[in-house]
Amino acid sequence: MSAVPSVSLTEHVEPVLQEELYVHEIYNEIAPHFSQTRYKPWPIVEKFLKSRPKYSVGLDVGCGNGKYLHVNEDLFIVGTDRSGGLVDCAQKLSNNAYNLGIADGLSLPHPRDRFDFAISIAVIHHFANEERRIEAISQILSKLKKGGQCLIYCWALEQEKSRRGYKDGDDQDVLVPWVLKKPVANVEKKRRDKAKAQSQASPEAVTDHQEQVSEPEVTKYRYYHLYRKEDIFTTYMYSPQDKHEKLIRATDLDALSCRCSINEKQYLLPKDLYIQDLVKSYEANLRWCQGYSSMSSARTLKGVFTENKLPLINRGTYLRTKVISTLILEFIQEFDGHCQIVSLGSGSDTRLFQFIEDGSNAIYHEIDFPEVARIKKLGILHSEKLRSVLGVFDNPPTISSKEDFSALDPEIHTTNYHLHGRDLRDIDAKSSIPGLDMTKPTLVISECVLCYMSPENYKHVIDTWIGLGKSLTSFLIYEPMSLRDSFGEMMLSNLQSRGLDLQTFDKYPTLEARCAFLKKCGLENLHLTDLCHIGGYDGYNREGNKWIDPLELKRINKLEFVDEVEEIKLLLEHYCLCYADKRHCTGAPIFSKINKWDWMISESTNT
């Protein structure tokens, strides 16, 4: 093959279509030529196969022309490949002696727990994104007996000395060329002899023959994901908990895209000027996060931010954003700014920036996973306005690799703003948290955060912040609940299809159940409502809505037409807003303004 350079895959094609265009169709087209170059086993694979016990049963996923199926005649190996062209080559080479089948790597037809070993050589890197690559490996592993062994080969990024010259820092998602040469027919020598004889009589015959056999080479491009050395461990050695937490971190993108949507559609007045700083930071840095590459991050961002949000989604996002911001502001005003706001799992939320810009002298803490905090920190450092507002004087660093990103300290600490890169579950009452002053009245916010934890971890976080408290510790919690109806079942099914497990969603399905749970956590002065009531969609006290000004409701109702009021009512009543607090000493301050709103459940203990 000619040394034709690889090219980066710049177009973001839907994964199934990408594999069809750049893998399946290509291998079927080049199969005969490709097979001619695949005849010698790789030494490590050969050694692996020859070390298997006699009569072991194995599986070769992506067997190609079957060159590994006969390495050890004492084994029984079933070979499958997605390319019918390559399976045909394997059948011809073996005179139909191999055990072959056509199968998709994401839907292997073989029985589970039956095989002693499996190999998959130079296959996994052809799947279009991380989720599909992980699923392909999971499919193979599911076929192995307990104690079975698997050998997987993938192309590496670090091969600078090879003719391809890939090196660390290069794009990991590339189109690798295959220069397709036309197969030489068995009669070629006879044609040449005949042409030589004719040339003595007619020079034109030579020219005609040369035009006939000198067809131009055609270059076909195949998609490859090139693995960095540590990717195998950071991607495929995930525990189930690691995988779940990656999915949870990804929900921050959903939340950011929803806030971006209502910001663009004029729901927020004045507009949030900081949202784009976080969007830009994700666009620049998501590729460095665990489990992402340049292409998968670009595809993820495109999918999230180009999707038009339904009017009822925009309405719900506006209501939760508006009411939570209002309650925080009322808390700050009640204590004349001599208080503290702690946002758990703050993600890309930007509301605290506006409070600081408006001159509030409260202390603000934002806590999230280190990776999420790094994204936020980089968004802050690359915004001159945010650096000025927050009093951050560090210059933005240059991030050009995953190592650079991982080495970045995720924290920021200024006079009244603190960004912490911490796992909430690792914080306890003895933890040292820079800048935290629990002698001040403190409002702890969880906006769709604690709901991703087990009930035990949920309670642990509540217990921790109660234990840290010395004055008034208040909690403002927003999250979904199932109501144990058909709509709740549909929500649960959708969440589970995305790999998300909200353990308290159905365990505490109603406002009453959540009220009882928060009491069990040691909280008092409980107030709960749902978003349907806040928006006035339940018909109760619609004209005198104490949550949103009627004129404001009229304004947002004109922004987008919601033709199915029953549908938005059904959605919003499955989201609850809960306030509760704990006073740690006699004479501790009280958040009295919490009683000014119309709650569906109120169990006030403050006098």
XYZ file of C-alpha atoms in Angstrom:
607
model
C 0.000 0.000 0.000
C 1.112 3.535 -0.728
C 1.919 5.776 2.186
C -1.250 7.825 1.800
C -1.772 9.948 4.933
C -4.701 9.527 7.285
C -7.171 12.369 7.591
C -9.180 13.564 10.567
C -12.865 12.747 10.573
C -14.297 16.253 10.668
C -17.905 15.541 9.748
C -20.104 14.424 12.617
C -22.187 11.597 11.210
C -24.767 9.636 13.156
C -22.887 6.596 14.589
C -24.776 3.860 12.727
C -24.442 5.709 9.423
C -20.767 6.435 10.094
C -20.030 2.738 10.553
C -22.003 1.878 7.437
C -20.163 4.444 5.287
C -16.641 4.142 6.655
C -16.465 0.524 7.827
C -19.066 -1.917 6.494
C -19.274 -0.702 2.897
C -15.525 -0.203 2.655
C -14.567 -3.675 3.905
C -17.052 -5.335 1.585
C -15.556 -3.413 -1.324
C -11.902 -4.047 -0.487
C -12.379 -7.583 0.888
C -10.473 -9.557 -1.804
C -7.513 -7.162 -1.846
C -7.538 -6.830 1.959
C -7.573 -10.618 2.349
C -4.482 -10.975 0.153
C -2.511 -8.928 2.702
C -3.770 -10.846 5.748
C -2.036 -14.210 5.818
C 0.499 -14.156 8.671
C -0.707 -14.347 12.321
C 0.486 -11.677 14.717
C 2.945 -13.290 17.180
C 1.096 -12.353 20.374
C -2.211 -13.628 19.010
C -0.556 -16.820 17.795
C 1.044 -17.344 21.210
C -2.301 -16.776 22.945
C -4.083 -19.324 20.752
C -1.353 -21.950 21.032
C -1.425 -21.633 24.831
C -5.122 -22.599 25.030
C -5.846 -26.067 26.461
C -6.735 -28.780 23.975
C -10.346 -28.885 22.812
C -11.115 -25.418 24.153
C -14.031 -23.661 22.483
C -13.315 -20.131 21.311
C -14.837 -17.156 19.539
C -13.154 -14.879 16.985
C -15.211 -11.688 16.705
C -14.296 -9.841 13.534
C -12.483 -12.848 12.104
C -11.913 -11.280 8.676
C -10.540 -13.884 6.264
C -10.162 -16.375 9.115
C -6.383 -16.350 9.379
C -6.511 -17.174 13.118
C -9.029 -20.008 12.864
C -6.419 -22.605 11.915
C -3.482 -21.481 14.097
C -4.175 -24.256 16.621
C -5.905 -27.292 15.153
C -6.678 -28.595 18.665
C -9.186 -25.783 19.249
C -12.767 -25.378 18.100
C -13.217 -21.725 17.085
C -16.309 -20.007 15.729
C -15.541 -16.987 13.567
C -17.920 -14.117 12.860
C -17.577 -10.883 10.953
C -19.866 -8.027 9.958
C -18.441 -8.059 6.411
C -20.019 -10.629 4.146
C -17.175 -10.037 1.706
C -14.539 -11.082 4.238
C -16.559 -14.107 5.369
C -16.705 -15.177 1.698
C -12.907 -14.887 1.562
C -12.598 -17.052 4.685
C -14.885 -19.702 3.207
C -12.880 -19.851 -0.014
C -9.521 -19.990 1.760
C -10.697 -22.864 3.974
C -12.739 -24.696 1.341
C -15.721 -24.176 3.647
C -13.933 -25.907 6.535
C -14.220 -23.019 9.013
C -17.151 -22.450 11.362
C -18.240 -19.041 10.118
C -21.117 -16.630 10.374
C -22.044 -13.044 9.619
C -22.819 -11.137 12.824
C -22.842 -7.589 14.142
C -20.464 -7.035 17.056
C -23.212 -5.215 18.957
C -25.616 -8.131 18.622
C -23.670 -11.375 18.776
C -25.980 -14.390 18.328
C -23.883 -16.827 20.365
C -25.080 -18.256 23.704
C -23.906 -16.571 26.880
C -21.332 -18.099 29.243
C -20.336 -20.848 26.769
C -16.858 -20.023 25.417
C -13.489 -20.736 27.011
C -11.809 -17.826 25.262
C -12.383 -15.098 22.707
C -10.267 -12.902 20.463
C -11.141 -9.691 18.657
C -8.237 -8.383 16.614
C -8.302 -4.862 15.140
C -12.081 -4.573 15.371
C -13.208 -2.498 18.359
C -11.556 0.687 17.061
C -14.010 0.710 14.125
C -17.056 1.414 16.330
C -18.127 5.032 16.083
C -18.201 6.164 19.705
C -17.215 5.148 23.190
C -20.633 3.782 24.152
C -20.660 1.457 21.140
C -17.064 0.363 21.739
C -17.851 -0.469 25.357
C -20.986 -2.340 24.321
C -19.007 -4.333 21.739
C -16.560 -5.463 24.416
C -19.419 -6.218 26.810
C -20.981 -8.420 24.127
C -17.775 -10.458 23.836
C -17.309 -10.790 27.591
C -20.890 -11.960 28.028
C -20.141 -15.028 25.905
C -17.261 -16.238 28.091
C -17.510 -18.838 30.812
C -16.485 -17.845 34.307
C -12.690 -17.680 34.196
C -12.647 -17.369 30.399
C -9.968 -15.215 28.785
C -10.204 -12.595 26.081
C -7.549 -10.990 23.864
C -8.437 -7.685 22.199
C -6.211 -5.680 19.866
C -6.857 -2.037 18.957
C -4.821 0.526 17.055
C -2.643 2.746 19.229
C -2.117 6.478 18.954
C 1.480 6.307 20.166
C 3.189 4.816 17.103
C 5.416 7.687 16.044
C 8.089 5.373 14.617
C 5.651 3.568 12.343
C 5.034 4.615 8.751
C 1.792 6.239 9.859
C 3.648 8.372 12.376
C 0.746 8.840 14.805
C 1.833 10.509 18.033
C 0.386 11.744 21.304
C -1.574 14.924 20.688
C -2.843 13.875 17.246
C -6.546 13.483 16.591
C -7.759 10.112 17.845
C -10.625 9.793 15.357
C -9.224 9.405 11.864
C -9.949 8.007 8.433
C -7.180 5.569 7.532
C -6.573 5.043 3.797
C -6.631 1.769 1.941
C -5.224 2.004 -1.577
C -7.335 -0.448 -3.518
C -5.492 -2.302 -6.254
C -7.440 -4.170 -8.864
C -7.022 -7.953 -8.560
C -4.646 -9.411 -11.119
C -6.372 -12.041 -13.238
C -4.839 -15.500 -13.754
C -4.489 -14.808 -17.488
C -2.374 -11.693 -16.956
C 0.887 -13.404 -17.982
C -0.706 -14.669 -21.194
C -1.951 -11.164 -21.963
C 1.514 -9.762 -21.493
C 3.045 -12.409 -23.771
C 0.420 -11.704 -26.382
C 0.977 -7.973 -26.108
C 4.712 -8.432 -26.539
C 4.160 -10.409 -29.734
C 1.711 -7.856 -31.091
C 4.006 -4.954 -30.354
C 6.366 -5.968 -33.120
C 3.587 -5.669 -35.672
C 1.563 -2.765 -34.258
C 2.923 -0.184 -31.782
C -0.650 1.026 -31.259
C -1.510 -2.324 -29.731
C 0.971 -1.697 -26.945
C -0.616 1.643 -26.194
C -4.089 0.109 -26.170
C -2.961 -2.671 -23.842
C -1.246 -0.281 -21.474
C -4.412 1.783 -21.236
C -6.314 -1.399 -20.504
C -4.195 -2.698 -17.590
C -2.921 0.543 -16.047
C -6.110 1.495 -14.216
C -5.684 4.193 -11.556
C -5.528 3.143 -7.919
C -8.519 4.077 -5.769
C -8.149 5.150 -2.139
C -10.842 4.116 0.318
C -10.999 5.489 3.856
C -11.857 3.470 6.958
C -12.792 4.964 10.329
C -10.457 4.223 13.261
C -10.426 5.405 16.855
C -6.772 5.495 17.926
C -6.304 4.576 21.570
C -3.985 6.419 23.884
C -2.069 4.119 26.210
C -4.103 4.968 29.300
C -7.474 4.961 27.519
C -7.822 1.212 27.862
C -7.686 1.577 31.632
C -9.697 4.783 31.982
C -12.391 3.664 29.529
C -12.725 -0.105 29.683
C -11.645 -0.664 33.243
C -14.548 1.440 34.508
C -16.440 -0.070 37.364
C -20.242 0.038 36.991
C -20.134 2.931 39.468
C -17.627 4.818 37.280
C -19.850 4.388 34.242
C -22.896 5.564 36.164
C -21.075 8.623 37.451
C -19.974 9.562 33.940
C -23.623 9.494 32.891
C -24.513 11.673 35.873
C -21.814 14.204 34.975
C -23.190 14.277 31.438
C -26.582 15.446 32.755
C -24.955 18.827 33.390
C -24.798 19.293 29.618
C -28.544 18.663 29.401
C -29.198 21.251 32.095
C -26.887 23.780 30.422
C -28.552 23.304 27.041
C -31.989 23.841 28.627
C -30.867 27.079 30.295
C -29.232 28.140 27.047
C -32.544 27.569 25.259
C -34.638 29.713 27.621
C -31.948 32.378 27.578
C -32.053 32.596 23.775
C -35.855 32.639 23.718
C -36.042 35.619 26.108
C -37.517 33.744 29.071
C -34.775 35.189 31.272
C -34.849 38.954 31.703
C -32.299 40.337 31.947
C -30.471 37.757 29.840
C -27.856 35.596 31.515
C -24.590 36.887 30.062
C -22.486 34.086 31.529
C -24.094 30.990 30.016
C -22.055 31.246 26.812
C -18.815 31.255 28.817
C -19.691 27.789 30.103
C -20.860 26.596 26.679
C -17.527 27.681 25.171
C -15.631 25.917 27.939
C -17.446 22.661 27.239
C -16.792 23.073 23.512
C -13.079 23.557 24.162
C -12.535 21.041 26.946
C -15.063 18.195 26.911
C -12.631 16.271 24.683
C -10.197 16.075 27.610
C -12.745 14.541 29.986
C -12.713 10.868 30.890
C -14.241 8.714 28.191
C -14.363 11.401 25.478
C -12.370 11.999 22.305
C -12.389 14.957 19.915
C -15.055 13.375 17.767
C -17.277 11.910 20.478
C -17.253 15.213 22.368
C -18.118 17.148 19.203
C -20.942 14.729 18.457
C -22.241 14.966 22.025
C -22.202 18.763 22.010
C -23.850 18.943 18.614
C -26.602 16.599 19.734
C -27.255 18.535 22.927
C -27.099 22.112 21.657
C -28.670 21.821 18.201
C -31.819 20.130 19.443
C -34.777 22.497 19.693
C -36.376 22.226 23.112
C -40.116 21.718 23.255
C -42.112 24.673 24.643
C -43.183 22.645 27.670
C -39.499 21.845 28.445
C -38.627 25.535 28.163
C -41.547 26.416 30.424
C -40.447 23.913 33.060
C -36.817 25.060 32.893
C -37.902 28.663 33.296
C -40.102 27.920 36.324
C -37.425 25.960 38.201
C -34.737 28.533 37.363
C -36.930 31.473 38.340
C -38.246 30.113 41.624
C -34.910 28.756 42.892
C -33.183 32.048 42.069
C -35.977 33.953 43.835
C -35.695 31.866 47.004
C -31.902 32.252 47.098
C -32.198 36.003 46.674
C -34.821 36.230 49.444
C -32.529 34.243 51.755
C -29.648 36.636 51.028
C -31.841 39.692 51.582
C -33.303 38.357 54.840
C -29.825 38.250 56.352
C -28.604 41.381 54.592
C -25.925 39.365 52.804
C -24.387 38.042 56.047
C -24.972 34.456 55.016
C -23.583 31.629 52.943
C -24.864 29.823 49.843
C -23.617 26.290 49.145
C -24.536 24.763 45.772
C -24.138 20.976 45.717
C -23.372 19.556 42.271
C -23.392 23.088 40.883
C -22.197 22.031 37.436
C -22.454 24.794 34.859
C -25.002 26.845 36.821
C -24.319 30.581 36.490
C -26.921 32.212 38.752
C -24.445 32.849 41.583
C -22.276 34.925 39.236
C -25.153 37.355 38.763
C -25.696 37.669 42.522
C -22.007 38.490 42.996
C -22.062 41.007 40.129
C -25.062 42.707 41.754
C -22.926 43.417 44.818
C -24.091 40.780 47.278
C -21.573 40.266 50.078
C -22.726 36.711 50.824
C -20.188 33.884 50.606
C -20.749 31.455 47.748
C -19.548 27.859 47.470
C -19.967 25.588 44.450
C -19.075 21.895 44.768
C -18.929 19.289 42.011
C -16.822 16.434 40.675
C -13.250 17.585 39.878
C -13.778 17.116 36.136
C -16.903 19.294 36.118
C -15.202 21.895 38.313
C -12.290 22.070 35.845
C -14.686 22.836 32.993
C -16.200 25.636 35.057
C -12.838 26.985 36.168
C -11.606 27.173 32.580
C -14.814 28.961 31.593
C -14.149 31.515 34.331
C -10.465 31.951 33.499
C -11.181 32.514 29.807
C -13.775 35.216 30.540
C -12.349 38.630 31.381
C -15.690 39.724 32.810
C -16.041 36.695 35.073
C -12.491 37.022 36.325
C -13.222 40.649 37.161
C -16.576 39.914 38.838
C -15.208 37.040 40.931
C -11.845 38.613 41.688
C -9.832 35.875 39.990
C -6.412 37.043 38.827
C -4.938 33.809 37.433
C -4.220 33.713 33.716
C -5.964 31.006 31.695
C -3.714 27.953 31.223
C -3.030 26.222 27.927
C -4.780 22.859 27.838
C -3.696 20.675 24.943
C -3.974 17.137 26.311
C -5.817 14.984 28.808
C -2.735 15.165 31.024
C -2.872 18.977 31.033
C -6.559 18.849 31.912
C -6.137 16.285 34.704
C -3.226 18.246 36.182
C -5.290 21.438 36.455
C -6.255 22.280 40.035
C -10.080 22.360 39.861
C -10.498 24.854 42.702
C -10.872 28.628 42.893
C -10.857 30.562 46.167
C -11.494 34.306 46.369
C -12.920 36.620 49.020
C -16.521 35.505 48.565
C -16.463 32.803 45.875
C -15.182 29.240 46.267
C -15.218 26.508 43.626
C -14.487 23.036 45.036
C -13.654 19.933 43.011
C -14.973 17.310 45.430
C -17.198 14.249 45.433
C -20.089 15.125 47.753
C -20.048 11.627 49.227
C -16.448 12.090 50.386
C -17.276 15.132 52.512
C -18.123 14.538 56.159
C -18.548 16.625 59.288
C -14.786 16.543 59.883
C -13.840 17.675 56.379
C -11.809 20.812 55.856
C -13.519 22.974 53.245
C -11.657 26.202 52.382
C -13.672 29.351 52.993
C -16.595 27.604 54.671
C -18.063 29.532 57.614
C -20.935 27.596 59.158
C -21.450 30.209 61.873
C -23.345 32.127 59.189
C -26.897 31.218 58.150
C -26.308 28.759 55.309
C -28.553 27.721 52.437
C -27.574 24.377 50.864
C -28.966 23.888 47.348
C -29.512 20.587 45.530
C -30.999 21.093 42.073
C -31.429 17.582 40.636
C -28.303 16.344 42.418
C -29.080 14.267 45.519
C -31.692 12.351 43.526
C -28.858 10.514 41.726
C -27.635 9.038 45.018
C -28.817 6.032 46.949
C -31.145 6.862 49.862
C -28.247 6.063 52.207
C -25.838 8.470 50.482
C -28.602 11.062 50.180
C -29.101 10.927 53.946
C -25.316 10.951 54.489
C -25.008 14.262 52.626
C -27.859 15.809 54.630
C -26.320 14.506 57.870
C -22.926 15.938 56.880
C -24.188 19.465 56.335
C -26.299 19.336 59.480
C -23.189 18.165 61.341
C -21.137 21.036 59.936
C -23.746 23.602 60.964
C -23.417 25.966 63.920
C -26.253 28.413 63.288
C -29.047 27.907 60.747
C -28.596 25.309 58.016
C -31.329 25.425 55.384
C -31.853 23.069 52.448
C -33.517 23.857 49.127
C -34.037 20.672 47.098
C -35.482 20.332 43.608
C -35.897 16.911 41.976
C -38.314 14.565 40.185
C -40.750 12.153 41.836
C -42.695 9.282 40.293
C -46.201 9.692 41.806
C -46.375 5.981 40.852
C -48.578 6.724 37.863
C -48.211 5.852 34.174
C -46.356 9.086 33.394
C -43.929 8.390 36.220
C -43.364 4.889 34.839
C -42.568 6.400 31.442
C -40.113 8.851 33.036
C -38.440 5.994 34.898
C -38.171 3.932 31.715
C -36.595 6.862 29.841
C -34.070 7.438 32.615
C -33.138 3.760 32.773
C -32.684 3.642 28.993
C -30.005 6.310 29.447
C -28.346 4.277 32.190
C -29.555 6.590 34.974
C -30.853 5.111 38.199
C -32.736 7.538 40.444
C -33.222 5.417 43.528
C -35.326 7.929 45.447
C -37.547 8.686 42.423
C -39.938 5.839 43.146
C -38.940 5.108 46.747
C -40.370 8.475 47.826
C -42.968 8.967 45.086
C -45.068 11.804 46.555
C -44.684 15.064 48.448
C -45.909 13.313 51.586
C -43.323 10.533 51.240
C -40.536 13.058 50.706
C -41.653 15.081 53.678
C -41.431 11.950 55.845
C -37.959 11.134 54.450
C -36.615 14.636 55.159
C -37.959 14.387 58.710
C -36.108 11.104 59.060
C -32.966 12.959 57.982
C -33.395 15.221 61.025
C -34.760 18.281 59.222
C -37.492 20.562 60.514
C -39.692 23.417 59.297
C -40.646 21.553 56.140
C -42.308 23.179 53.133
C -43.014 21.295 49.893
C -44.786 21.920 46.608
C -44.654 20.784 43.015
C -43.776 22.765 39.911
C -47.321 22.504 38.582
C -48.581 24.459 41.594
C -45.768 27.003 41.265
C -46.719 27.666 37.635
C -50.413 27.920 38.455
C -51.366 24.996 36.233
C -53.320 23.179 38.941
C -56.015 25.870 38.845
C -55.626 26.661 42.537
C -55.320 30.387 43.287
C -54.319 30.984 39.651
C -55.027 34.726 39.660
C -53.254 35.351 42.943
C -50.146 33.267 42.268
C -47.660 34.004 45.034
C -44.754 32.337 43.233
C -44.604 34.116 39.878
C -45.991 37.593 39.260
C -49.140 37.340 37.069
C -47.721 39.901 34.634
C -44.569 37.812 34.322
C -46.666 34.705 33.671
C -48.529 36.551 30.911
C -45.214 37.595 29.365
C -43.783 34.078 29.206
C -47.087 32.654 27.976
C -46.681 34.842 24.885
C -43.160 33.604 24.108
C -44.211 30.136 22.969
C -47.610 28.599 22.489
C -48.263 25.542 24.649
C -51.295 23.873 23.111
C -51.509 20.941 25.515
C -52.031 22.384 28.985
C -52.813 18.925 30.372
C -49.460 17.661 29.089
C -47.446 20.413 30.772
C -49.506 19.964 33.951
C -48.697 16.251 33.906
C -44.976 16.931 33.476
C -44.666 19.657 36.108
C -46.508 17.819 38.864
C -43.733 15.198 38.774
C -41.134 17.726 39.994
C -41.018 18.870 43.603
C -39.451 21.787 45.453
C -38.629 21.207 49.112
C -37.399 23.574 51.806
C -36.321 22.393 55.265
C -33.858 23.589 57.876
C -32.095 22.855 61.136
C -31.439 25.421 63.873
C -28.358 24.411 65.831
C -28.750 26.542 68.942
C -31.251 28.567 70.912
C -31.577 31.968 69.323
C -30.369 30.792 65.915
C -31.736 32.974 63.107
C -34.903 32.084 61.216
C -35.620 32.363 57.503
C -39.018 33.929 58.083
C -39.727 34.832 54.447
C -40.105 31.163 53.575
C -43.702 31.471 54.795
C -44.638 34.146 52.239
C -45.096 31.571 49.471
C -47.979 29.215 48.925
C -46.731 25.696 49.733
C -48.791 22.538 49.242
C -47.362 21.064 52.477
C -46.168 23.216 55.378
C -45.025 21.892 58.732
C -43.537 25.008 60.250
C -41.693 24.684 63.552
C -40.374 28.247 63.654
C -41.959 30.731 66.024
